Coordinates of C-alpha atoms in Angstrom, one line a residue:
M1 CA 27.3 19.1 23.9
A2 CA 27.4 18.2 20.3
A3 CA 28.7 21.7 19.3
R4 CA 31.5 21.3 21.8
L5 CA 32.4 17.8 20.7
I6 CA 33.1 18.8 17.1
E7 CA 35.3 21.6 18.4
I8 CA 37.6 19.2 20.3
Q9 CA 37.6 16.4 17.7
R10 CA 41.2 15.4 17.0
D11 CA 42.8 15.8 13.5
D12 CA 42.7 12.1 13.0
G13 CA 38.9 12.1 13.4
T14 CA 38.8 10.5 16.8
W15 CA 38.2 11.8 20.3
S16 CA 40.7 11.5 23.1
M17 CA 40.0 9.1 26.1
G18 CA 40.0 12.2 28.3
L19 CA 38.0 14.5 26.1
L20 CA 40.0 17.7 27.0
G21 CA 43.4 16.0 27.1
G22 CA 44.0 16.2 23.3
T23 CA 46.8 14.4 21.7
E24 CA 49.3 15.7 24.2
G25 CA 47.6 13.8 27.1
Y26 CA 46.5 10.9 24.9
P27 CA 48.7 10.4 21.9
I28 CA 47.1 7.0 20.9
K29 CA 43.6 7.1 19.4
E30 CA 40.7 5.3 21.0
T31 CA 37.7 3.8 19.2
S32 CA 34.9 2.9 21.7
G33 CA 34.3 6.5 22.8
T34 CA 34.7 7.7 19.2
S35 CA 32.1 5.2 18.1
F36 CA 29.6 6.4 20.7
Y37 CA 30.1 10.0 19.8
A38 CA 29.8 9.2 16.1
Y39 CA 26.6 7.3 16.8
G40 CA 25.2 10.2 18.7
I41 CA 26.0 12.7 16.1
A42 CA 24.6 10.5 13.3
W43 CA 21.4 9.9 15.2
G44 CA 21.0 13.6 15.8
I45 CA 21.4 14.3 12.1
N46 CA 18.9 11.6 11.2
Q47 CA 16.4 12.7 13.7
G48 CA 16.7 16.4 12.6
Y49 CA 18.1 17.7 15.9
L50 CA 21.5 18.5 14.4
D51 CA 22.2 20.6 11.4
K52 CA 23.5 18.3 8.7
A53 CA 25.8 20.9 7.0
T54 CA 27.5 21.6 10.3
Y55 CA 27.9 18.1 11.8
R56 CA 28.1 15.7 8.8
P57 CA 31.8 16.6 8.0
A58 CA 32.8 15.8 11.6
L59 CA 30.8 12.6 11.5
M60 CA 32.4 11.3 8.3
K61 CA 35.8 12.2 9.5
A62 CA 35.2 10.1 12.6
W63 CA 33.7 7.2 10.6
R64 CA 36.8 7.1 8.3
A65 CA 39.0 6.9 11.4
L66 CA 36.9 4.0 12.7
E67 CA 37.1 2.2 9.4
K68 CA 40.9 2.5 9.4
S69 CA 40.9 0.9 12.9
V70 CA 39.5 -2.4 11.7
T71 CA 42.2 -4.9 11.0
D72 CA 42.5 -7.1 7.9
E73 CA 41.1 -9.9 10.0
G74 CA 38.0 -7.8 10.9
M75 CA 38.8 -6.9 14.5
L76 CA 38.1 -3.4 15.7
G77 CA 41.4 -2.3 17.4
F78 CA 42.3 0.6 19.7
V79 CA 39.6 -0.1 22.2
Q80 CA 40.6 1.0 25.7
P81 CA 40.4 -1.9 28.2
V82 CA 38.0 -1.9 31.1
G83 CA 39.2 0.6 33.7
A84 CA 38.3 3.2 36.2
A85 CA 39.7 6.2 34.3
P86 CA 41.0 7.1 30.8
G87 CA 44.0 5.0 29.9
D88 CA 45.9 3.5 27.0
S89 CA 44.5 1.7 23.9
F90 CA 46.3 -0.8 21.7
P91 CA 46.0 -1.6 18.0
D92 CA 45.5 -5.3 18.6
Y93 CA 43.1 -5.1 21.6
T94 CA 39.3 -4.9 21.5
E95 CA 36.3 -5.2 23.8
V96 CA 32.7 -6.1 23.1
Y97 CA 31.4 -2.7 24.1
G98 CA 33.7 -1.2 21.5
V99 CA 32.4 -3.5 18.8
G100 CA 28.8 -2.7 19.9
A101 CA 29.4 1.0 19.7
F102 CA 31.0 0.6 16.3
L103 CA 28.0 -1.3 15.0
A104 CA 25.6 1.2 16.4
A105 CA 27.5 4.1 14.8
G106 CA 27.6 2.1 11.5
T107 CA 23.8 1.6 11.6
E108 CA 23.1 5.3 11.9
V109 CA 25.7 6.3 9.3
Y110 CA 24.2 3.7 6.9
K111 CA 20.7 5.3 7.4
L112 CA 22.2 8.7 6.7
L113 CA 23.9 7.7 3.5
D114 CA 21.0 5.6 2.3
S115 CA 18.7 8.5 2.8
E116 CA 21.1 10.8 0.8
Q117 CA 21.2 8.2 -2.0
A118 CA 17.4 8.0 -2.1
K119 CA 17.2 11.8 -2.4
K120 CA 19.7 11.8 -5.2
K121 CA 17.6 9.2 -7.1
L122 CA 14.5 11.3 -6.5
A123 CA 16.3 14.4 -7.7
N124 CA 17.3 12.6 -10.9
N125 CA 13.8 11.1 -11.2
P126 CA 11.4 13.7 -9.8
A127 CA 7.9 12.7 -8.9
K128 CA 5.3 13.6 -11.5
T129 CA 1.8 14.7 -10.8
L130 CA -0.4 12.7 -13.2
M131 CA -3.7 14.4 -12.4
H132 CA -4.5 17.4 -10.3
N133 CA -7.6 17.6 -8.2
A134 CA -8.1 13.9 -8.4
G135 CA -8.9 11.1 -5.9
W136 CA -9.9 7.5 -5.5
C137 CA -10.5 4.9 -2.8
W138 CA -9.1 1.3 -2.7
F139 CA -12.4 -0.6 -3.1
Q140 CA -12.5 -0.2 -6.9
D141 CA -10.0 -1.8 -9.4
P142 CA -8.3 -1.5 -11.7
R143 CA -8.3 2.3 -11.1
A144 CA -5.2 2.6 -13.4
I145 CA -4.2 0.5 -16.4
I146 CA -1.4 0.5 -18.9
Q147 CA -2.3 0.0 -22.6
D148 CA -0.3 0.7 -25.7
G149 CA 2.4 2.6 -23.7
K150 CA -0.3 4.8 -22.1
L151 CA -0.9 5.0 -18.3
V152 CA -4.7 5.5 -18.0
I153 CA -6.0 6.8 -14.6
G154 CA -9.5 7.2 -13.3
S155 CA -10.5 9.7 -10.6
V156 CA -13.1 11.9 -9.2
A157 CA -12.4 15.7 -8.7
G158 CA -12.5 16.7 -5.1
N159 CA -13.1 20.4 -5.9
G160 CA -15.5 22.0 -8.3
I161 CA -18.5 19.8 -9.2
G162 CA -16.9 16.4 -8.7
D163 CA -16.3 15.3 -12.3
A164 CA -15.6 11.6 -13.0
A165 CA -12.4 11.9 -15.1
V166 CA -9.8 10.0 -17.1
G167 CA -6.2 11.1 -17.3
V168 CA -3.6 9.7 -19.7
Y169 CA 0.2 9.7 -19.5
D170 CA 2.4 8.7 -22.4
L171 CA 5.0 6.4 -20.8
D172 CA 7.3 6.2 -23.9
N173 CA 7.5 10.0 -24.4
K174 CA 7.1 10.8 -20.7
Q175 CA 4.4 13.4 -21.1
L176 CA 0.9 14.0 -20.1
L177 CA -1.6 13.7 -23.0
G178 CA -4.5 15.2 -21.2
R179 CA -7.6 14.7 -19.1
T180 CA -11.2 14.1 -20.2
T181 CA -14.5 14.1 -18.3
L182 CA -16.6 11.0 -18.4
K183 CA -19.5 12.5 -16.4
A184 CA -19.8 16.0 -15.0
D185 CA -21.3 16.8 -11.5
F186 CA -20.6 13.2 -10.3
D187 CA -20.4 14.2 -6.6
H188 CA -17.3 15.0 -4.4
D189 CA -16.8 11.3 -3.5
D190 CA -13.7 9.2 -4.1
H191 CA -15.8 6.1 -4.0
N192 CA -17.1 7.1 -7.5
S193 CA -13.8 6.6 -9.3
P194 CA -13.9 4.9 -12.8
V195 CA -12.3 1.5 -13.3
F196 CA -11.0 -0.1 -16.5
Y197 CA -10.7 -3.3 -18.6
T198 CA -8.7 -3.9 -21.7
R199 CA -10.9 -5.4 -24.5
P200 CA -9.4 -7.9 -27.1
D201 CA -9.4 -5.2 -29.8
G202 CA -7.2 -2.9 -27.7
S203 CA -10.0 -0.5 -26.7
L204 CA -10.7 0.2 -23.0
L205 CA -14.0 -0.3 -21.1
T206 CA -14.6 2.0 -18.2
V207 CA -17.3 1.6 -15.6
Y208 CA -18.3 4.2 -12.9
A209 CA -21.1 4.6 -10.4
R210 CA -22.1 6.9 -7.5
H211 CA -21.6 5.9 -3.9
N212 CA -24.8 4.0 -2.9
S213 CA -27.2 6.7 -4.2
E214 CA -28.4 5.1 -7.5
K215 CA -29.3 1.7 -8.9
V216 CA -27.2 2.1 -11.9
H217 CA -23.6 1.7 -13.2
Y218 CA -22.5 3.9 -16.1
Y219 CA -20.1 2.6 -18.8
R220 CA -18.3 3.7 -22.0
I221 CA -15.8 2.2 -24.5
S222 CA -12.9 4.2 -25.8
T223 CA -12.9 5.3 -29.4
S224 CA -9.3 6.5 -29.8
S225 CA -5.8 5.2 -29.3
D226 CA -5.0 8.1 -26.9
F227 CA -7.9 7.1 -24.7
L228 CA -9.1 10.6 -24.3
N229 CA -12.2 10.0 -26.4
W230 CA -15.0 7.7 -25.3
G231 CA -18.2 6.4 -26.9
E232 CA -21.8 6.8 -25.9
E233 CA -22.5 6.5 -22.2
K234 CA -24.6 3.4 -21.4
T235 CA -26.0 2.0 -18.2
I236 CA -26.3 -1.3 -16.2
Q237 CA -29.5 -1.3 -14.2
S238 CA -29.2 -3.0 -10.8
P239 CA -31.8 -4.2 -8.3
A240 CA -30.2 -2.2 -5.5
N241 CA -28.1 0.9 -5.0
V242 CA -24.5 0.3 -6.1
T243 CA -21.0 1.3 -5.4
Y244 CA -17.4 -0.1 -5.7
M245 CA -17.0 -1.5 -9.2
N246 CA -14.3 -4.1 -9.9
L247 CA -13.7 -5.6 -13.4
Y248 CA -12.1 -9.0 -13.7
N249 CA -12.1 -11.2 -16.9
L250 CA -11.9 -15.0 -16.8
S251 CA -10.9 -16.2 -20.2
G252 CA -11.8 -19.8 -19.3
E253 CA -15.4 -18.8 -18.8
K254 CA -15.3 -16.2 -21.6
T255 CA -16.9 -13.9 -19.0
L256 CA -16.2 -10.4 -17.7
Y257 CA -17.3 -9.8 -14.1
N258 CA -18.3 -6.5 -12.6
L259 CA -18.1 -7.1 -8.8
Y260 CA -19.7 -4.4 -6.7
R261 CA -21.6 -3.7 -3.5
G262 CA -25.3 -4.0 -4.2
I263 CA -27.9 -6.4 -2.9
D264 CA -28.4 -5.9 0.9
W265 CA -25.2 -3.8 1.0
N266 CA -23.3 -7.0 0.2
P267 CA -20.9 -8.0 -2.5
T268 CA -22.8 -8.7 -5.8
Y269 CA -21.8 -9.2 -9.4
V270 CA -23.1 -8.9 -12.9
T271 CA -21.4 -10.3 -16.0
S272 CA -20.8 -9.6 -19.7
K273 CA -20.1 -12.2 -22.5
D274 CA -19.0 -9.6 -25.1
D275 CA -16.3 -7.7 -23.2
G276 CA -18.6 -5.1 -21.7
A277 CA -20.5 -4.1 -24.8
T278 CA -23.7 -5.5 -23.1
W279 CA -24.5 -6.8 -19.7
D280 CA -26.6 -9.6 -18.3
D281 CA -29.9 -8.8 -16.6
E282 CA -29.1 -11.2 -13.7
H283 CA -27.3 -9.7 -10.6
L284 CA -26.1 -12.3 -8.2
H285 CA -25.7 -11.9 -4.4
L286 CA -22.1 -13.1 -3.9
I287 CA -21.3 -12.8 -0.1
Q288 CA -24.0 -12.6 2.6
N289 CA -23.6 -10.8 5.9
E290 CA -24.0 -12.8 9.1
V291 CA -23.5 -10.1 11.7
P292 CA -26.8 -9.0 13.2
G293 CA -28.2 -5.8 11.8
V294 CA -27.6 -4.1 8.5
Q295 CA -23.9 -4.8 8.0
R296 CA -21.5 -4.2 5.0
P297 CA -18.9 -6.9 4.2
Y298 CA -16.0 -5.1 2.5
A299 CA -14.3 -7.1 -0.2
R300 CA -11.1 -6.9 -2.2
Y301 CA -10.7 -9.1 -5.3
A302 CA -8.0 -10.6 -7.4
G303 CA -8.3 -12.4 -10.7
N304 CA -5.9 -14.9 -12.3
G305 CA -7.3 -14.0 -15.7
K306 CA -8.2 -17.6 -16.4
D307 CA -10.6 -19.3 -14.1
T308 CA -10.5 -17.9 -10.5
I309 CA -11.4 -14.8 -8.6
G310 CA -9.9 -14.5 -5.1
L311 CA -12.2 -13.0 -2.4
S312 CA -10.7 -11.3 0.6
F313 CA -13.5 -9.8 2.7
T314 CA -14.7 -8.6 6.1
D315 CA -17.9 -9.5 7.9
A316 CA -18.8 -5.9 8.6
H317 CA -17.6 -2.3 8.6
P318 CA -14.8 -1.9 11.2
R319 CA -16.5 1.2 12.6
D320 CA -19.6 -0.9 13.3
F321 CA -18.2 -4.2 14.5
G322 CA -14.8 -5.7 15.5
N323 CA -14.7 -7.6 12.2
S324 CA -12.6 -10.5 11.1
I325 CA -11.0 -11.1 7.6
Y326 CA -11.9 -14.1 5.5
Y327 CA -10.7 -15.7 2.2
A328 CA -12.3 -17.9 -0.5
E329 CA -12.0 -18.5 -4.2
F330 CA -14.8 -18.3 -6.8
R331 CA -14.7 -20.2 -10.1
D332 CA -17.4 -21.5 -12.5
G333 CA -20.1 -20.6 -10.1
N334 CA -18.6 -22.4 -7.1
F335 CA -16.8 -21.4 -3.9
Y336 CA -13.6 -23.1 -2.9
N337 CA -11.1 -23.0 -0.1
V338 CA -7.5 -22.1 -1.1
D339 CA -6.5 -25.8 -1.0
G340 CA -9.1 -26.4 -3.7
S341 CA -11.7 -28.1 -1.5
F342 CA -15.3 -27.4 -2.5
I343 CA -17.4 -25.2 -0.3
K344 CA -20.7 -24.8 -2.2
N345 CA -22.4 -23.7 -5.4
L346 CA -23.7 -20.1 -5.6
K347 CA -27.0 -20.7 -7.5
K348 CA -27.9 -23.9 -5.7
D349 CA -26.8 -23.1 -2.2
G350 CA -26.9 -19.3 -2.0
P351 CA -24.2 -16.7 -1.4
L352 CA -21.1 -17.4 0.6
K353 CA -21.3 -16.6 4.3
P354 CA -18.1 -15.6 6.2
S355 CA -18.3 -18.6 8.5
Q356 CA -18.0 -20.9 5.4
A357 CA -14.7 -19.3 4.3
K358 CA -11.2 -19.5 5.8
K359 CA -10.7 -17.0 8.6
I360 CA -7.5 -15.1 8.1
F361 CA -7.7 -12.6 11.0
Q362 CA -9.8 -12.9 14.2
G363 CA -11.5 -9.6 15.1
G364 CA -12.5 -8.6 18.6
G365 CA -16.3 -8.6 17.9
G366 CA -16.9 -5.3 19.7
D367 CA -19.6 -2.8 18.8
F368 CA -20.0 0.7 17.5
R369 CA -18.1 3.4 19.5
G370 CA -18.9 6.5 17.5
H371 CA -18.3 7.8 14.0
D372 CA -14.8 9.0 14.7
L373 CA -13.6 5.7 16.1
S374 CA -13.2 2.2 14.7
V375 CA -14.1 -0.7 16.9
E376 CA -11.3 -2.2 18.9
K377 CA -9.5 -5.2 17.3
S378 CA -11.1 -4.5 13.8
A379 CA -9.5 -4.7 10.4
W380 CA -9.8 -3.4 6.9
T381 CA -9.2 -5.5 3.8
S382 CA -6.7 -3.5 1.7
S383 CA -5.3 -5.8 -1.1
V384 CA -5.2 -9.3 -2.5
A385 CA -3.1 -10.6 -5.4
F386 CA -2.0 -13.8 -7.0
D387 CA 1.7 -14.6 -7.5
D388 CA 3.1 -16.5 -10.5
K389 CA 2.3 -19.8 -8.9
G390 CA -1.3 -18.9 -8.3
Y391 CA -0.9 -18.4 -4.6
P392 CA -2.9 -15.6 -3.1
H393 CA -1.2 -12.9 -1.0
I394 CA -3.5 -10.9 1.3
A395 CA -2.9 -7.5 3.0
Y396 CA -5.1 -5.9 5.6
T397 CA -4.8 -3.1 8.1
Y398 CA -5.4 -3.7 11.8
Y399 CA -6.9 -0.9 14.0
L400 CA -5.0 -0.3 17.2
S401 CA -6.1 3.2 18.2
N402 CA -7.0 6.5 16.6
L403 CA -3.3 7.3 16.6
N404 CA -1.9 4.0 15.4
S405 CA -2.9 1.2 13.0
G406 CA -0.8 -1.7 11.8

């Protein structure tokens, strides 16, 4: 049908009220039918059913004709009145169905032109591969950092022997400077990706750890301005197996936090008072699971750089329990609600329990359904960040089915 339509399109870009009547049978143009045909052709191009090179010229010819049919007052003219058969149209007459068709066509034409513009921008600014054979997962941060005009990226190789690596891209000169290995044979696991912190002297600290198989974090400090050379590898010993490092500095406390999953598979932290050169021996249990059994609250963190760390966390793994999402803030050893109201002190009252924090999302509470399925009405924490006013913004994903999540 589309192929035949573009064959019988009139020279002025419209289609006759009786499609096969041409200009002889219908000398006056008509816009409601033309709008519907333009909509259909544009939709077909956008959905990939119609060849763009073949149908785009006819579409744009029709759209130009429709544009010319809009009066200076903004009325779409030449809409045939309601009738039982093809009839006449008038330059000063419109109908709501004609306007609706015109707007529908415009929506699809806009999508087409917007897509073309985006492709032009991409062609002028092609995507760059910063690291090959590299991966990370979202529970470690910052996995990439900008320092002295360099974009520094941490990753773990998915092929080969699973090196923990650092890649560096020069933003000013738009070129890759190289890649260096922090630790060879570090497992094929994206959970092991290094994270970074900019120290006051401009050097970078990196921390990396295996996925719940060792009671140790590894760390190094950069020794060059290109960030491809790193100092001696040192370790942070933990009382439990570790994973998921997150580095946040609070200048008001003069303390660098390494937040990770550790004690009882729960969020835990250890601190440094010298920007990561050495680390305290005390590891503190930050958030405590309340769901029966061995459960894993999953946390995402945000720091304001001064005095507060935002905590967005689940009460379990969404594969094991229909978990909810919670939020609280941690500063100077205390937990607070977002409105500043006090919850409790960590050392005096123990780690934060989900029921003591603000519930952001109510999960379904269901149970394990198999390793290939999440529990119904469960959610993942995905991101949390502070805006310029200090307000937290939280993102999470909601499991709908194995085919859809929102």
